[in-house]
Structure formats: C-alpha cells, structure tokens
PDB file of C-alpha atoms in Angstrom:
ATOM      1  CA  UNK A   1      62.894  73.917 181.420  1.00 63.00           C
ATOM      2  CA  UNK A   2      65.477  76.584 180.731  1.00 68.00           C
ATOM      3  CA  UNK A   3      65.584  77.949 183.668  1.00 69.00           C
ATOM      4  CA  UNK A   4      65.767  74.187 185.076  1.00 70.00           C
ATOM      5  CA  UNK A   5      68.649  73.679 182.674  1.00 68.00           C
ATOM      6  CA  UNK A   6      70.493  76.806 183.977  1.00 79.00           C
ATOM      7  CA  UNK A   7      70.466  75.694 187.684  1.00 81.00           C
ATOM      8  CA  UNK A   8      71.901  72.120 186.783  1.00 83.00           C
ATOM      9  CA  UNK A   9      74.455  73.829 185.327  1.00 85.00           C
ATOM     10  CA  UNK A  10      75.663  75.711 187.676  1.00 85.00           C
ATOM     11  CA  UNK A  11      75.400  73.348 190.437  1.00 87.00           C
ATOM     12  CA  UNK A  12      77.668  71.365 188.568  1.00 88.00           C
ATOM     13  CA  UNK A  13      80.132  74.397 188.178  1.00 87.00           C
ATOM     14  CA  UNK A  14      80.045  74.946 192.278  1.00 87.00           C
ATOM     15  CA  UNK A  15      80.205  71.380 192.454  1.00 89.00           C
ATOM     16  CA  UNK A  16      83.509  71.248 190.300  1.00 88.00           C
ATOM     17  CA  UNK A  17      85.132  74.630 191.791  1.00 88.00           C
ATOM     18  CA  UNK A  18      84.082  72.881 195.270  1.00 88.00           C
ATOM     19  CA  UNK A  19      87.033  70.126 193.812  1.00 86.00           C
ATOM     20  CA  UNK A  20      89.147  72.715 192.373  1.00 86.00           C
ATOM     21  CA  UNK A  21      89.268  74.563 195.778  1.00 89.00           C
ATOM     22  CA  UNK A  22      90.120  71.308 197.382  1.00 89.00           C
ATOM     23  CA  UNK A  23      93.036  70.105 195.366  1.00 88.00           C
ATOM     24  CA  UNK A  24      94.450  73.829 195.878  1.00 90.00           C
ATOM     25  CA  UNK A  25      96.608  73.281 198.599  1.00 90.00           C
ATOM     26  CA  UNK A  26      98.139  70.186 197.010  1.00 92.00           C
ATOM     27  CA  UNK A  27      98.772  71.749 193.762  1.00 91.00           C
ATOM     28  CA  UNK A  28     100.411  74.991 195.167  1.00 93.00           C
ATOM     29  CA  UNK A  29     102.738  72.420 197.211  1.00 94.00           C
ATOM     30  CA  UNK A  30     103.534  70.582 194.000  1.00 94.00           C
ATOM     31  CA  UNK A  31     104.199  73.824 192.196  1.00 95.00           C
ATOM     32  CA  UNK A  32     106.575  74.892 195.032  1.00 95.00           C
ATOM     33  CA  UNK A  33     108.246  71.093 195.081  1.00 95.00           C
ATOM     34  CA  UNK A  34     108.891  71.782 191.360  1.00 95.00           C
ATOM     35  CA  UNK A  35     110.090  75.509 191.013  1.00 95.00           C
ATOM     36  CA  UNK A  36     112.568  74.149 193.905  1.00 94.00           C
ATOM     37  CA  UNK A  37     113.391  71.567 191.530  1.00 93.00           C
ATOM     38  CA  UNK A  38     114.359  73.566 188.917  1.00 90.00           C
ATOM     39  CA  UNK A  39     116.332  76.078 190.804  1.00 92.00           C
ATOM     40  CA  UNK A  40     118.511  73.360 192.285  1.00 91.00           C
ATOM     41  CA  UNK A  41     118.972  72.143 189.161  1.00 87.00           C
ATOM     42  CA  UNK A  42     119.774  74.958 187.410  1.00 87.00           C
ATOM     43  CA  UNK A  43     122.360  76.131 189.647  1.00 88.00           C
ATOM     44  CA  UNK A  44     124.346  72.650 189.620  1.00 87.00           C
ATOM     45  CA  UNK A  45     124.632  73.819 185.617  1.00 88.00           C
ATOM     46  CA  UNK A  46     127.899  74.942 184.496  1.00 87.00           C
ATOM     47  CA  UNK A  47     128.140  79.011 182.821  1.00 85.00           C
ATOM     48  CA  UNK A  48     129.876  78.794 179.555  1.00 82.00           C
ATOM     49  CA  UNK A  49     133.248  80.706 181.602  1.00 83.00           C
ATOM     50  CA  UNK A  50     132.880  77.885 184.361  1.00 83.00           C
ATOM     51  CA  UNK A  51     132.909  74.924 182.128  1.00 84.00           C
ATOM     52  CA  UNK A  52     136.221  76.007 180.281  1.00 85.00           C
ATOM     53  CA  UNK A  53     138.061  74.862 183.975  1.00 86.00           C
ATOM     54  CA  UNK A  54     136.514  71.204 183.289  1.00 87.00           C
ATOM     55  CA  UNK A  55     139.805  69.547 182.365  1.00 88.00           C
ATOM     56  CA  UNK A  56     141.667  70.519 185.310  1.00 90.00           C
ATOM     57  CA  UNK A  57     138.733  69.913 187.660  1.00 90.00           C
ATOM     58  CA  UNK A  58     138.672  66.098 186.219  1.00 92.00           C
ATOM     59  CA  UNK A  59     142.491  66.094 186.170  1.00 93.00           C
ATOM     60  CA  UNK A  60     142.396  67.233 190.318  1.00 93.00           C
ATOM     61  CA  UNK A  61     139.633  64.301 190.676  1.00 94.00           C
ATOM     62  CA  UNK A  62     142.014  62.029 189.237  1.00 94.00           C
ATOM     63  CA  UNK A  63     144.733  62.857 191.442  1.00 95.00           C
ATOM     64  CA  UNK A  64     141.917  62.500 194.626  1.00 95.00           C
ATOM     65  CA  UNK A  65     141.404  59.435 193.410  1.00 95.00           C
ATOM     66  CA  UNK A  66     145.030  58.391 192.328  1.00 96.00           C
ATOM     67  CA  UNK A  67     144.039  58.038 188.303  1.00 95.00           C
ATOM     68  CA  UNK A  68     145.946  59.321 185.731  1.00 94.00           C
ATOM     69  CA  UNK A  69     144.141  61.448 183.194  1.00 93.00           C
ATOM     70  CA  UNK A  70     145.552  60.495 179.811  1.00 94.00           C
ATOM     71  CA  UNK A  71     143.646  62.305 177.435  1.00 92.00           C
ATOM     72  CA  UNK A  72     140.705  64.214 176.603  1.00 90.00           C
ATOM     73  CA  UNK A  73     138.542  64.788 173.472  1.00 90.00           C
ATOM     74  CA  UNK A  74     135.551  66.794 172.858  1.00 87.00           C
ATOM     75  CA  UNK A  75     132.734  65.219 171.360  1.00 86.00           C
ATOM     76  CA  UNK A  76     130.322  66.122 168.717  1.00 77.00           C
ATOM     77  CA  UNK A  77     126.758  65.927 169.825  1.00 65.00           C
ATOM     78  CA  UNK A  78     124.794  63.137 169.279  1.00 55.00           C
ATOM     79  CA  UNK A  79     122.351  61.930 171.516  1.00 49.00           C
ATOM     80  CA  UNK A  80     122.469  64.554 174.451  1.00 56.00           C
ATOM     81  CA  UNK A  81     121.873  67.680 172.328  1.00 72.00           C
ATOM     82  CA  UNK A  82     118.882  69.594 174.372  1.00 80.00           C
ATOM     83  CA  UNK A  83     115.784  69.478 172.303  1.00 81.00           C
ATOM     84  CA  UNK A  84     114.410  72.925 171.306  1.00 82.00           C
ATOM     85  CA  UNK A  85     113.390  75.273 172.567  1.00 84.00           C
ATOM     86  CA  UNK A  86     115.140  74.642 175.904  1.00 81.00           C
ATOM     87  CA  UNK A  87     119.012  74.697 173.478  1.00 80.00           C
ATOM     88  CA  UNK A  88     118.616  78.282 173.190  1.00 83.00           C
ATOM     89  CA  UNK A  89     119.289  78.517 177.419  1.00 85.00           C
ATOM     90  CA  UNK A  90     121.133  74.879 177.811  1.00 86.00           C
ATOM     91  CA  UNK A  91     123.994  73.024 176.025  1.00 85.00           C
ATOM     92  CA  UNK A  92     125.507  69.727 176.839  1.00 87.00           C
ATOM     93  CA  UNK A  93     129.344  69.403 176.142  1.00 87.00           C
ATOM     94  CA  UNK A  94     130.723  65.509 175.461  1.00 90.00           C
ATOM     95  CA  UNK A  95     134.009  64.146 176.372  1.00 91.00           C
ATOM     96  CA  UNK A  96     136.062  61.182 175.806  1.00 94.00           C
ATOM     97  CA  UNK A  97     138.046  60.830 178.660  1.00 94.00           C
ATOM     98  CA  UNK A  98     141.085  57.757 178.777  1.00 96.00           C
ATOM     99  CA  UNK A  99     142.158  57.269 182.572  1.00 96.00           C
ATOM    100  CA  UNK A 100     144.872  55.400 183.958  1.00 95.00           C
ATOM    101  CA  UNK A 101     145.324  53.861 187.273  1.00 95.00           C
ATOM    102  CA  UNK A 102     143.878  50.528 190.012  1.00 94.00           C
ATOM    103  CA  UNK A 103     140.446  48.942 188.857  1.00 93.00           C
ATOM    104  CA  UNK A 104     139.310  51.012 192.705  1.00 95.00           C
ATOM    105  CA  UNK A 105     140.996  53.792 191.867  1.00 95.00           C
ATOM    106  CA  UNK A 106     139.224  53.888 188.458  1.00 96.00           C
ATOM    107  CA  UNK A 107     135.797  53.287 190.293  1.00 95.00           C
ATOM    108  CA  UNK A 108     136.383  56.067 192.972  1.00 95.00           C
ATOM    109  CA  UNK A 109     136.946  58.191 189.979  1.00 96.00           C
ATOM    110  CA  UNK A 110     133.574  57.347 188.181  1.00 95.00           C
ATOM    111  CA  UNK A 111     132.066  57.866 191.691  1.00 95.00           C
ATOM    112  CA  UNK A 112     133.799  60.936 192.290  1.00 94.00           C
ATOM    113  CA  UNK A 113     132.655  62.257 189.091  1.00 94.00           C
ATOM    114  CA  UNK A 114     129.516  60.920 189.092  1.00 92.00           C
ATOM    115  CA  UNK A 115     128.966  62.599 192.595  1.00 91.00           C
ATOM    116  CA  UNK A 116     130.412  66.043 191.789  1.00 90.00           C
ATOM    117  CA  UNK A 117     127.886  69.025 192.940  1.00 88.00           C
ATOM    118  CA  UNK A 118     127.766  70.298 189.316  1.00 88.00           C
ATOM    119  CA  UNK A 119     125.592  68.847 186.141  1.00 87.00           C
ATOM    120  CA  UNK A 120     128.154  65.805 184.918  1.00 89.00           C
ATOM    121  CA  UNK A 121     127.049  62.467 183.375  1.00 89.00           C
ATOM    122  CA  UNK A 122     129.261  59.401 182.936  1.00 93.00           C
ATOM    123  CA  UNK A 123     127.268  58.141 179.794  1.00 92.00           C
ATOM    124  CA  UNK A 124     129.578  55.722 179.446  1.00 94.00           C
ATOM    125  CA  UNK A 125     132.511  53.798 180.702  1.00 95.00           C
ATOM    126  CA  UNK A 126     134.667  50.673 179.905  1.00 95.00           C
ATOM    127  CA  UNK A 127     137.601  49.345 181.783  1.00 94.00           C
ATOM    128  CA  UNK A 128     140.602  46.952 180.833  1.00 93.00           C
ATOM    129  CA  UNK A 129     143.519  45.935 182.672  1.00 89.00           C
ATOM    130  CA  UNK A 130     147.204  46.644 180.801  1.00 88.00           C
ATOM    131  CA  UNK A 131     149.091  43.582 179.776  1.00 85.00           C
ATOM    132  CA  UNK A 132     152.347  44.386 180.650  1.00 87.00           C
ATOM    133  CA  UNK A 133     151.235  45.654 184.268  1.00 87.00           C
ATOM    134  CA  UNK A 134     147.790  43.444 185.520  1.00 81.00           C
ATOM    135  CA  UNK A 135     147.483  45.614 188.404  1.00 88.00           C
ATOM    136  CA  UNK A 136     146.698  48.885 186.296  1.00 92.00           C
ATOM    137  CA  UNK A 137     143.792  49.281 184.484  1.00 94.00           C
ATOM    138  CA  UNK A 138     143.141  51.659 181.247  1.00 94.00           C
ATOM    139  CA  UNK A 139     139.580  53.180 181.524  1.00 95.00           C
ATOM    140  CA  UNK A 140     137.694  54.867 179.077  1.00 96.00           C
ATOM    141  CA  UNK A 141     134.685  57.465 179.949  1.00 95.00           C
ATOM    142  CA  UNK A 142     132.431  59.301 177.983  1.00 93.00           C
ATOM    143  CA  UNK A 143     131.205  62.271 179.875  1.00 92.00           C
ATOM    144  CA  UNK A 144     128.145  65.233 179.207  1.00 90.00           C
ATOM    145  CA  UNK A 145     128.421  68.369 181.068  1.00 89.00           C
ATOM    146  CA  UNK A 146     125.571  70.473 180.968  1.00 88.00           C
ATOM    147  CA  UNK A 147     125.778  74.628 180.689  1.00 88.00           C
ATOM    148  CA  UNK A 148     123.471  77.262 180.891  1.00 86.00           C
ATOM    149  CA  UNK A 149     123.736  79.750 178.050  1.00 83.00           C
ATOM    150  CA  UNK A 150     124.854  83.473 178.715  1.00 78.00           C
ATOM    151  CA  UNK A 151     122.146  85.720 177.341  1.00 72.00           C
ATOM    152  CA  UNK A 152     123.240  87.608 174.370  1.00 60.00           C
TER     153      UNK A 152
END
C-alpha cells in the first residue's frame, strides 16, 4: 500500500509537470509581452529634470493648435498619488490648466495632449463659450503627468 501510494503520487507529479511543460511556451511569451510593456511604458515617463519643461511644452501645443494658455496651477495630490511601494520610483504631478481659443481648437488641444508620446492624462476637462465673443471658448483641464524618480 505504501509503495502503491508513492507511485500515484508521482504519476500525478509527471502528470502535472507534463502541463507545466506545456503552458511553457505561452507563459515565456506572456512574460516577454509584459516586460515589453513595462519598458515602453516606462520610457514615455517624464525624469524629474524633463518634467520642469512641461509648461512650455503645453504652451507650444497650444500654439499648434491655436489655444491660448491662460494659466497654470499645480495641484496637490489627491486621487492619482502612486500607491506604495511603486511612489518611491513614480510620482504623478497635477495641473489646472485654463485655455483659451475655438471649441476645435480647444478639442485639437485635448487631442494633442492626450496623444503626446510622454505619460500625460487629461483627468478632466470642461468647456464654455465667452459671452462677449460666442465664437471663443474658455476651457478648463486638469492634467497628471507621471515621472520616474531619480535614485538618490
């Protein structure tokens, strides 16, 4: 009976690494889909020295798209802050953002934006047109750009 009981057992151990072995190929794919992934991803991120040129990048977007860029205020976090432990390598940066300009012009500026090869989120965006001129609109947008940390 033991000896019974110890041949059961491993048959079902060749029977599972017979699965394992299988599934191989399909997992090492997935695990070079995903470290791809990530490195794409991390290099759309921002360094902390390349994110301090965000204002004038949105300002030359805004001239692209023939929108005035009003003002600009940095946010304190709220939602967006990166959960630990993953703050100690990334930050997200908010912005309130108040645009001037045509309702299209204001949409190929969200699209613009939206569309830019580096890590920044509209999170949120309202439009209204200006009483005195109809034909211009005021926008507001609340932006997240995301960083990677410098070690230190």
């Amino acid at each position: 009976p033991i000896l019974r009981l110890g041949l059961t057992e491993l048959r079902e151990r060749f029977k599972s690494a017979k699965v394992h072995i299988q599934q191989e190929p399909k997992l090492l794919a997935e695990k070079i889909a995903h470290e791809t992934f990530i490195k794409e991803t991390q290099s759309r991120l921002f360094t902390e020295k390349g994110v301090q040129g965000i204002l004038g990048t949105l300002t030359q977007i805004g001239q692209k798209s023939k929108v005035t860029l009003l003002s600009s205020q940095p946010q304190a976090q709220s939602h967006q802050a990166i959960p630990e432990p993953h703050n100690k390598k990334y930050q997200s940066l908010s912005y309130l953002l108040s645009v001037e300009g045509s309702y299209h012009a204001l949409a190929s500026f969200v699209s613009e934006i939206e569309n830019y090869p580096q890590a920044v989120r509209v999170d949120d965006f309202s439009i209204s047109p200006r009483e005195e001129t109809p034909e211009t609109h005021l926008g507001e947008l609340k932006l997240s750009v995301f960083l990677r940390r410098e070690a230190t």
